[in-house]
CSV table of C-alpha atoms and ligand atoms in Angstrom, one decimal:
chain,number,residue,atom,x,y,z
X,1,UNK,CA,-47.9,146.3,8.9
X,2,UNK,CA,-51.0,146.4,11.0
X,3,UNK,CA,-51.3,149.5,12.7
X,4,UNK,CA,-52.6,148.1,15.7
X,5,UNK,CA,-53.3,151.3,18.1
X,6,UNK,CA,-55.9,152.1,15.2
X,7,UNK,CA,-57.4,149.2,15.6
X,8,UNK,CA,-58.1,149.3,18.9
X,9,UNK,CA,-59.2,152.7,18.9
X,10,UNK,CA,-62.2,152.2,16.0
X,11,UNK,CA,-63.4,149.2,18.4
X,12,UNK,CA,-63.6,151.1,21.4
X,13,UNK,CA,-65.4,153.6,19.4
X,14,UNK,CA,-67.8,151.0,18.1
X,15,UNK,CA,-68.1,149.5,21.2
X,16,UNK,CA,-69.2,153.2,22.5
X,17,UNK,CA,-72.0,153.4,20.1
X,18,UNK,CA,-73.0,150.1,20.8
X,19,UNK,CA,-73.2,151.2,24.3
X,20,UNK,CA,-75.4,153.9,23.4
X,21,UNK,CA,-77.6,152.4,21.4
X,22,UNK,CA,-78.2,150.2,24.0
X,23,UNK,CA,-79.1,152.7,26.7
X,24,UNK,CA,-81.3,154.1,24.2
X,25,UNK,CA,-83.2,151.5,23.6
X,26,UNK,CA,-83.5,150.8,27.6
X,27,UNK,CA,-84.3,154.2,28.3
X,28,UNK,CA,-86.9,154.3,25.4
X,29,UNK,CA,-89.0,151.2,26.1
X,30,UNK,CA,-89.4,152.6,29.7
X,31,UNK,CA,-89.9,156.1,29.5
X,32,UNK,CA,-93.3,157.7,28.4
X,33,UNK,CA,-91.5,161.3,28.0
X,34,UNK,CA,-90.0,160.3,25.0
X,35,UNK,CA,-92.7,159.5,23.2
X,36,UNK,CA,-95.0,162.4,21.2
X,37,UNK,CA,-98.1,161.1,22.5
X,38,UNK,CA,-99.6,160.3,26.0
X,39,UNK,CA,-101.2,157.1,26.4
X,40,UNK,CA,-104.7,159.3,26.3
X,41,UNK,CA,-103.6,160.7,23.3
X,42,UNK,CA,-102.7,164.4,24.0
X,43,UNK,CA,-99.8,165.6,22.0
X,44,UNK,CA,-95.9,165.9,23.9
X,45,UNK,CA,-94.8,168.8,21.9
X,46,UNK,CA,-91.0,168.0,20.7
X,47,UNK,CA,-89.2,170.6,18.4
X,48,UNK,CA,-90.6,169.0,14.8
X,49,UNK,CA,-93.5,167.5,15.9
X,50,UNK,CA,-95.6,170.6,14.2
X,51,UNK,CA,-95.7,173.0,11.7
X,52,UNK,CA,-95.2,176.4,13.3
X,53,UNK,CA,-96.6,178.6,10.2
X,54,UNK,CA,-99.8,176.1,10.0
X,55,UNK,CA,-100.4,177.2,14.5
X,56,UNK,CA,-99.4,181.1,13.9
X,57,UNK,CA,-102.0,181.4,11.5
X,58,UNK,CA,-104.4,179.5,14.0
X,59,UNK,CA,-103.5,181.9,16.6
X,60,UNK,CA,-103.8,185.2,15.1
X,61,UNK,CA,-105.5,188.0,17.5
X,62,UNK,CA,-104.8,185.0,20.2
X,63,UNK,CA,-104.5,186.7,23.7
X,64,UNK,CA,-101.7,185.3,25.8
X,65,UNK,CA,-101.2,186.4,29.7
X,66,UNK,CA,-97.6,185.1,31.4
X,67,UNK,CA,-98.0,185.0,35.0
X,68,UNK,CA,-94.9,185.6,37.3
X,69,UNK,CA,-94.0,186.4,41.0
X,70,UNK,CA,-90.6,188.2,41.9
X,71,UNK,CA,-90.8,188.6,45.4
X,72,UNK,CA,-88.4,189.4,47.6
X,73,UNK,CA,-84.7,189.1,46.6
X,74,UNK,CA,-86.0,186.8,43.2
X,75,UNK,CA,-86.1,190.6,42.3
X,76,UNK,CA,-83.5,190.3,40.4
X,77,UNK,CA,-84.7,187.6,37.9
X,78,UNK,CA,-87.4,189.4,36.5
X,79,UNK,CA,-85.1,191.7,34.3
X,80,UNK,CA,-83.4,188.9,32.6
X,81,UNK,CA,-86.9,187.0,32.5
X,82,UNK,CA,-88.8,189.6,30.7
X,83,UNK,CA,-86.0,190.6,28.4
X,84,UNK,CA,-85.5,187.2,26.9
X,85,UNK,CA,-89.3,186.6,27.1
X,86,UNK,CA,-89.3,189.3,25.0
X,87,UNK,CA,-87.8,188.2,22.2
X,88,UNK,CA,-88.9,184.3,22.7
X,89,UNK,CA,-91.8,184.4,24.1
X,90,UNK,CA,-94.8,184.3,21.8
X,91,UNK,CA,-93.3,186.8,19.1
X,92,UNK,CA,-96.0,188.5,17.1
X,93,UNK,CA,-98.7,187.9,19.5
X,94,UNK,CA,-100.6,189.9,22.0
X,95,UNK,CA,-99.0,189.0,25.7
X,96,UNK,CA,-99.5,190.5,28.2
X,97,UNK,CA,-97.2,190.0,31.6
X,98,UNK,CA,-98.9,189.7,35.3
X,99,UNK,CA,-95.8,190.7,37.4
X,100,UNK,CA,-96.2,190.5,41.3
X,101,UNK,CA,-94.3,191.5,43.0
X,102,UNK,CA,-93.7,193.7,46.5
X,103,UNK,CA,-91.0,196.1,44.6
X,104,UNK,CA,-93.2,197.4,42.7
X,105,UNK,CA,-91.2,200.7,42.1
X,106,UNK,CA,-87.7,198.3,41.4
X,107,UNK,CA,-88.7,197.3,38.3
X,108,UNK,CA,-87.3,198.0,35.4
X,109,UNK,CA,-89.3,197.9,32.4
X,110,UNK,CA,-87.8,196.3,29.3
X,111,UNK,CA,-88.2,197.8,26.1
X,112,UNK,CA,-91.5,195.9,24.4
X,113,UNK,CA,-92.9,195.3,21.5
X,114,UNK,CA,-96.2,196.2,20.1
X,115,UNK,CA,-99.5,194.6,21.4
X,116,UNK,CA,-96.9,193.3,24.2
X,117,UNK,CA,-98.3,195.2,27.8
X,118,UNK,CA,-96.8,194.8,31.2
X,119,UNK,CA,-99.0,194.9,34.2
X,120,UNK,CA,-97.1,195.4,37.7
X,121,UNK,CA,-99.5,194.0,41.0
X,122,UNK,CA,-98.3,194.8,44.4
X,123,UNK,CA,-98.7,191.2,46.1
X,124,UNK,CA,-97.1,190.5,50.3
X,125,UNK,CA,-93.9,189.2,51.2
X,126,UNK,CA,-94.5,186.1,53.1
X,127,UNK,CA,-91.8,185.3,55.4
X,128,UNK,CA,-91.0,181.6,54.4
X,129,UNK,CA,-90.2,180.9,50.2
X,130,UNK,CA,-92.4,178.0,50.5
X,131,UNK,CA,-95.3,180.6,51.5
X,132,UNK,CA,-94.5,183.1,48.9
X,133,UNK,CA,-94.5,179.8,46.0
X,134,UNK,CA,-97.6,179.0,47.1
X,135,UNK,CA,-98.9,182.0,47.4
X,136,UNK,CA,-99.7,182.1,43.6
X,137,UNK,CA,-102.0,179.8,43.4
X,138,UNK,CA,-104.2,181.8,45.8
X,139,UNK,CA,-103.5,185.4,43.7
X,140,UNK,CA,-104.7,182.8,40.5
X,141,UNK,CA,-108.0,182.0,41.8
X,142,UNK,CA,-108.6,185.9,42.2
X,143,UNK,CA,-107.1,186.7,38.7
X,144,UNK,CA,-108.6,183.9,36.6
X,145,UNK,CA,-111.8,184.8,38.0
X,146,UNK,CA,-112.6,188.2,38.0
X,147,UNK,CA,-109.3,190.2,35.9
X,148,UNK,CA,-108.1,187.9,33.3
X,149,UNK,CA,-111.0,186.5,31.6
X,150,UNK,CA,-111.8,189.8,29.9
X,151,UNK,CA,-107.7,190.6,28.9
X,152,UNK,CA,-106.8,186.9,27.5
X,153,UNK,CA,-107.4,183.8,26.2
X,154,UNK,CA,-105.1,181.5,27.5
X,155,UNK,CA,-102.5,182.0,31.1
X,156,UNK,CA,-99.3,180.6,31.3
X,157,UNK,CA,-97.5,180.5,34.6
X,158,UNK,CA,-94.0,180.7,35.4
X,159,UNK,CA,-91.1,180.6,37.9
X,160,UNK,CA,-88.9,183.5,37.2
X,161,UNK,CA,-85.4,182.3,38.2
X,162,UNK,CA,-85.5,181.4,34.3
X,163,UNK,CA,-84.6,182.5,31.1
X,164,UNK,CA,-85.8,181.9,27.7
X,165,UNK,CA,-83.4,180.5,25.3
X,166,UNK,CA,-85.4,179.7,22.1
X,167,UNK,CA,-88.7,180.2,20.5
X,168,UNK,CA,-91.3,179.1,22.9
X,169,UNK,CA,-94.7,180.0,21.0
X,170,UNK,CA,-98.3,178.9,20.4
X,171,UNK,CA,-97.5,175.3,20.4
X,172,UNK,CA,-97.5,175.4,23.7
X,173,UNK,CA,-101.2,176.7,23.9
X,174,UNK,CA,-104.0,174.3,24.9
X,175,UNK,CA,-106.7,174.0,27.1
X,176,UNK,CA,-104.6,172.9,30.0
X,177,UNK,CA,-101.3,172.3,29.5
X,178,UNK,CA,-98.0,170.9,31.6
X,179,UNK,CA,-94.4,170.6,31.7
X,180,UNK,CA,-92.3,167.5,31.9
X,181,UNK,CA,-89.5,167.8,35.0
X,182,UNK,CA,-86.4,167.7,33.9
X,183,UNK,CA,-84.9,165.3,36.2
X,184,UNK,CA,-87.8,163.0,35.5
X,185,UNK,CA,-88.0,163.1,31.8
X,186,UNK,CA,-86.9,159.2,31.9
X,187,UNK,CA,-87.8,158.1,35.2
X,188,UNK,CA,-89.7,155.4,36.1
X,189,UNK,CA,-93.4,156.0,37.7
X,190,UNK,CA,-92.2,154.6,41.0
X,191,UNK,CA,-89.1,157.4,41.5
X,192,UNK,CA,-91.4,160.5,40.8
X,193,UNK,CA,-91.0,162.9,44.1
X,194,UNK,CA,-95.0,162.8,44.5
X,195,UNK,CA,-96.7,163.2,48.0
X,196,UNK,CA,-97.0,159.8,49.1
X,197,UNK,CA,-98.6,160.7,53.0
X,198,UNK,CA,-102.6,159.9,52.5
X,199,UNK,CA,-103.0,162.6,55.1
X,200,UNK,CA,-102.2,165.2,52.1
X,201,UNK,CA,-104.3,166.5,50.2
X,202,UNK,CA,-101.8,166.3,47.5
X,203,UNK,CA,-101.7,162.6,47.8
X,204,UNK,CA,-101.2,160.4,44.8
X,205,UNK,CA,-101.6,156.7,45.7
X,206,UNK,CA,-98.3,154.0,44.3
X,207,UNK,CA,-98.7,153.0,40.9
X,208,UNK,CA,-101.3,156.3,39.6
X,209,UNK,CA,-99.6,159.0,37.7
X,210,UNK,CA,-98.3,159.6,34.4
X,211,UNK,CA,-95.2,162.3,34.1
X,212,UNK,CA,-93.4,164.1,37.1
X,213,UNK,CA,-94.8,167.7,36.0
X,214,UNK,CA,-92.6,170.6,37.2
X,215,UNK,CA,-94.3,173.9,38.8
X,216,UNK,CA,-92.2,176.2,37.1
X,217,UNK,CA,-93.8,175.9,33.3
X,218,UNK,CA,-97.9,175.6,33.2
X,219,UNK,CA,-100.6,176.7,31.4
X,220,UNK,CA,-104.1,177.0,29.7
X,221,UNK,CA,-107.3,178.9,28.8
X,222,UNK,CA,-108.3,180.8,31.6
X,223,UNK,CA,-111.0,178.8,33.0
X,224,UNK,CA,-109.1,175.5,33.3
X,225,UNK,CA,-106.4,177.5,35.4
X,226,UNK,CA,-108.9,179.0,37.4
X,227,UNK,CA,-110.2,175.4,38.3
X,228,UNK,CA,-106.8,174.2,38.5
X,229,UNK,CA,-105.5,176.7,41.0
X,230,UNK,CA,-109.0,176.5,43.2
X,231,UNK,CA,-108.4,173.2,43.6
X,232,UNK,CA,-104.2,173.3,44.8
X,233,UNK,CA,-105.4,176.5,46.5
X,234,UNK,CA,-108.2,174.3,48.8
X,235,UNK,CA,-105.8,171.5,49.4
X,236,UNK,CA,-102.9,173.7,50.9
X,237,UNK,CA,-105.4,175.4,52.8
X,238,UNK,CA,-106.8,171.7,53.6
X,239,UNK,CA,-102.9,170.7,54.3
X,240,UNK,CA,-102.6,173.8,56.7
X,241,UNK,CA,-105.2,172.9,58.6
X,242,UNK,CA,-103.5,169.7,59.7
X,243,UNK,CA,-100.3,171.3,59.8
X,244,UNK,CA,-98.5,169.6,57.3
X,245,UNK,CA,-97.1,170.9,54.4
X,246,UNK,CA,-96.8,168.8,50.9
X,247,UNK,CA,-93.4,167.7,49.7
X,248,UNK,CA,-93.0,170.1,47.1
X,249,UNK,CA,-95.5,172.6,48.4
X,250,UNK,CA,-97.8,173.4,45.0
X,251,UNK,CA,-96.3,171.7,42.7
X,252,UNK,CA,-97.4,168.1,44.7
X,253,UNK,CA,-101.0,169.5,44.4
X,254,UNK,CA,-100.5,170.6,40.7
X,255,UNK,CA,-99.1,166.8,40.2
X,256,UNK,CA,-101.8,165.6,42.1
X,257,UNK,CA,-104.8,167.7,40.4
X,258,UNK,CA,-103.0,166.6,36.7
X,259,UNK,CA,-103.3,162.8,37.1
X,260,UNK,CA,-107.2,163.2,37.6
X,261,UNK,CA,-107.8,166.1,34.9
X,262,UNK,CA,-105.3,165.0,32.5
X,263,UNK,CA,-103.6,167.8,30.4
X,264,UNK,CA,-104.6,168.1,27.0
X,265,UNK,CA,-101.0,168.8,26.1
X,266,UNK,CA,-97.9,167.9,27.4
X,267,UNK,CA,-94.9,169.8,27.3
X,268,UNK,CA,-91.5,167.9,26.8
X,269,UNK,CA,-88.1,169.4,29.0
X,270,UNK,CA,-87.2,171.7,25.9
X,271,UNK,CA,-89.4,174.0,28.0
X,272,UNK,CA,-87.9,173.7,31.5
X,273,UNK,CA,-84.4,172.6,31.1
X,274,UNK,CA,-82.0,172.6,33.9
X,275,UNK,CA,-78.3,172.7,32.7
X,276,UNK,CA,-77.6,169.8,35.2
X,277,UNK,CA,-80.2,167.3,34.3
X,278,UNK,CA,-79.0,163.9,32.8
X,279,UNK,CA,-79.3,163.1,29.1
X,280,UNK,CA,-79.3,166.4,27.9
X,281,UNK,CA,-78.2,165.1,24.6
X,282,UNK,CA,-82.0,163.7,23.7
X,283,UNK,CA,-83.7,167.0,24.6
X,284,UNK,CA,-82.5,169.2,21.1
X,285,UNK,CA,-83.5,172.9,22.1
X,286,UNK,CA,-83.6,174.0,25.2
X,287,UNK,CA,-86.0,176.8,25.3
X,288,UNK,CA,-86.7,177.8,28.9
X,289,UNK,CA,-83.9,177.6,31.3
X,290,UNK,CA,-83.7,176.9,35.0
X,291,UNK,CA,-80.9,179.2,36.5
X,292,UNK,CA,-78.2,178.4,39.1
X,293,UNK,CA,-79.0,180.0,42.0
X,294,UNK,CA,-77.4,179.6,45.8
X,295,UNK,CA,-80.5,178.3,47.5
X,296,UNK,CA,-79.4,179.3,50.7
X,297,UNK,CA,-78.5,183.1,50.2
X,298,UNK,CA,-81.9,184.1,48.0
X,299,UNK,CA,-83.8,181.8,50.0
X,300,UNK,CA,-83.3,183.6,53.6
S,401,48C,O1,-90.6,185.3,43.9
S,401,48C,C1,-90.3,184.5,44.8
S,401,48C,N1,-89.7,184.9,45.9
S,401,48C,C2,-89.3,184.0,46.9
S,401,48C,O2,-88.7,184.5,47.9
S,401,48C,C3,-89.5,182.6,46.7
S,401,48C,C4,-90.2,182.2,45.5
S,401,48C,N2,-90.6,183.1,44.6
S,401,48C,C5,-91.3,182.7,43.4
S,401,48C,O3,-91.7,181.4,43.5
S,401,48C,C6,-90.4,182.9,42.1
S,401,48C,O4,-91.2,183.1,41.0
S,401,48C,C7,-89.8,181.5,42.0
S,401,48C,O5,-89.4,181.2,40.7
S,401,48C,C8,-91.0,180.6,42.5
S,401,48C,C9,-90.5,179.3,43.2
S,401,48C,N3,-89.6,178.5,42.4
S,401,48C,C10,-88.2,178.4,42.8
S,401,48C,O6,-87.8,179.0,43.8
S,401,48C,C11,-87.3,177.5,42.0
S,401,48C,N4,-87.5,177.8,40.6
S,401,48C,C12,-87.7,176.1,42.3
């Protein structure tokens, strides 16, 4: 006796993994993020792509700076953020943390480890969250000219409505060094959220580009993100001027700046994850994570 309910059961499994094999294979012809290597040959660091003993070694006495604004009511992020950056972020290396922020005396310091320092900057509220995100690139063309080049070797920057999940270490390091959007880790070239208006100075013209990189997870020696954040810094100012403002504020004009000076390392969405992005199931660790906030309330 056939027990046909079984039957039917293993096909429709089968036919599921067919399914998925299939979407696979669509997704990975089209999408460059999958790949561990961009098409001008600069690494896309996946989990098992390196040997982390083999860049440890490389990096000893490495200086690392992580750059962060909690303005305003983001406030309350940064306790969360430096916690869990404390024990993912760079373990066993020398970091220290640029913190602006304009509650200086609300801070409360986590407890950190050795050769780990924490350096608090008083920085203004602007009024609008658009200003205050931009506002960092300006604060970076002061810092990565005058105060950081004689503290660290390399600068990460980072939103701070994040937390750190898993080990993000040296393999991130490189001379200049982006982060693969989340939402766009499979997208077509044509449906990244780039400033198409010519009148911006963050325009990128149909058809250039390579990834959709995200603002929140950035990096590189100092000097690269000293001449990365002149040039976003000029174009909002040149954007201001006209009265306009790009699409997503400095992350257009980081996208925009990246396609010309290509990154010498790219990032894949195990360091910005957002729990609500597609296909989480192809993305392994998730070591940096966006989280859910209400827009609206820390926003206003
Ligand atoms: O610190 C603030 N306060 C604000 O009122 C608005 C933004 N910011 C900083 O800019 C935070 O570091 C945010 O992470 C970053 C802008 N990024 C975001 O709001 C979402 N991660 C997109």
């Amino acid at each position: 006796m056939i027990d046909w309910s079984k039957k039917v059961a293993e096909k429709a499994t089968e036919l599921e993994q067919c399914e998925k094999k299939l979407l696979l294979n669509t997704v990975e012809k089209k999408s460059m993020g999958l790949n561990a290597l961009t098409p001008w040959l600069a690494p896309i660091v996946w989990d098992g792509t390196y040997d982390m003993s083999i860049l440890d070694k490389q990096h000893s006495g490495t200086r690392i700076g992580l750059f962060v604004f909690a303005v305003k009511k983001y406030i309350r992020f940064l306790q969360p953020f430096l916690e869990t950056a404390e024990r993912y972020f760079m373990v066993g290396h020398k970091v220290t943390y640029y913190v602006f922020t304009d509650k200086v005396d609300g801070v409360v310091k986590p407890k950190m480890a050795d050769g780990r320092i924490l350096q608090l900057h008083n920085v203004v509220a602007d009024q609008r969250w658009q200003d205050v995100s931009m506002r960092r690139m300006e604060i970076l063309t002061v810092f990565t000219k005058k105060h950081m080049p004689n503290e660290i070797d390399y600068l990460v920057c980072a939103d701070v409505d994040m937390v750190f999940k898993d080990r993000v270490g040296v393999e991130i390091l490189g001379d200049l060094v982006a982060t693969i959007h989340p939402a766009f880790l499979i997208s077509e070239l044509k449906h990244f959220t780039y400033e198409r208006r010519p009148i911006s100075a963050a325009y990128i013209p149909d058809g250039e580009g390579d990834f959709y990189y995200m603002a929140a997870f950035y990096g590189g020696k100092v000097d690269e993100i000293y001449k990365l954040s002149v040039a976003c810094q000029n174009g909002i100012i040149e954007d201001k001027k006209k009265n306009i403002e790009a699409v997503w504020q400095e992350e257009s004009h980081l996208n925009r700046y990246l396609v010309y000076y290509k990154p010498t390392k790219v990032l894949s969405s195990e360091y910005i994850w957002n729990t609500n992005a597609p296909y989480g199931d192809l993305v392994k660790k998730k070591r940096f994570i966006i989280l859910n906030k209400n827009n609206q309330e820390i926003r206003n």
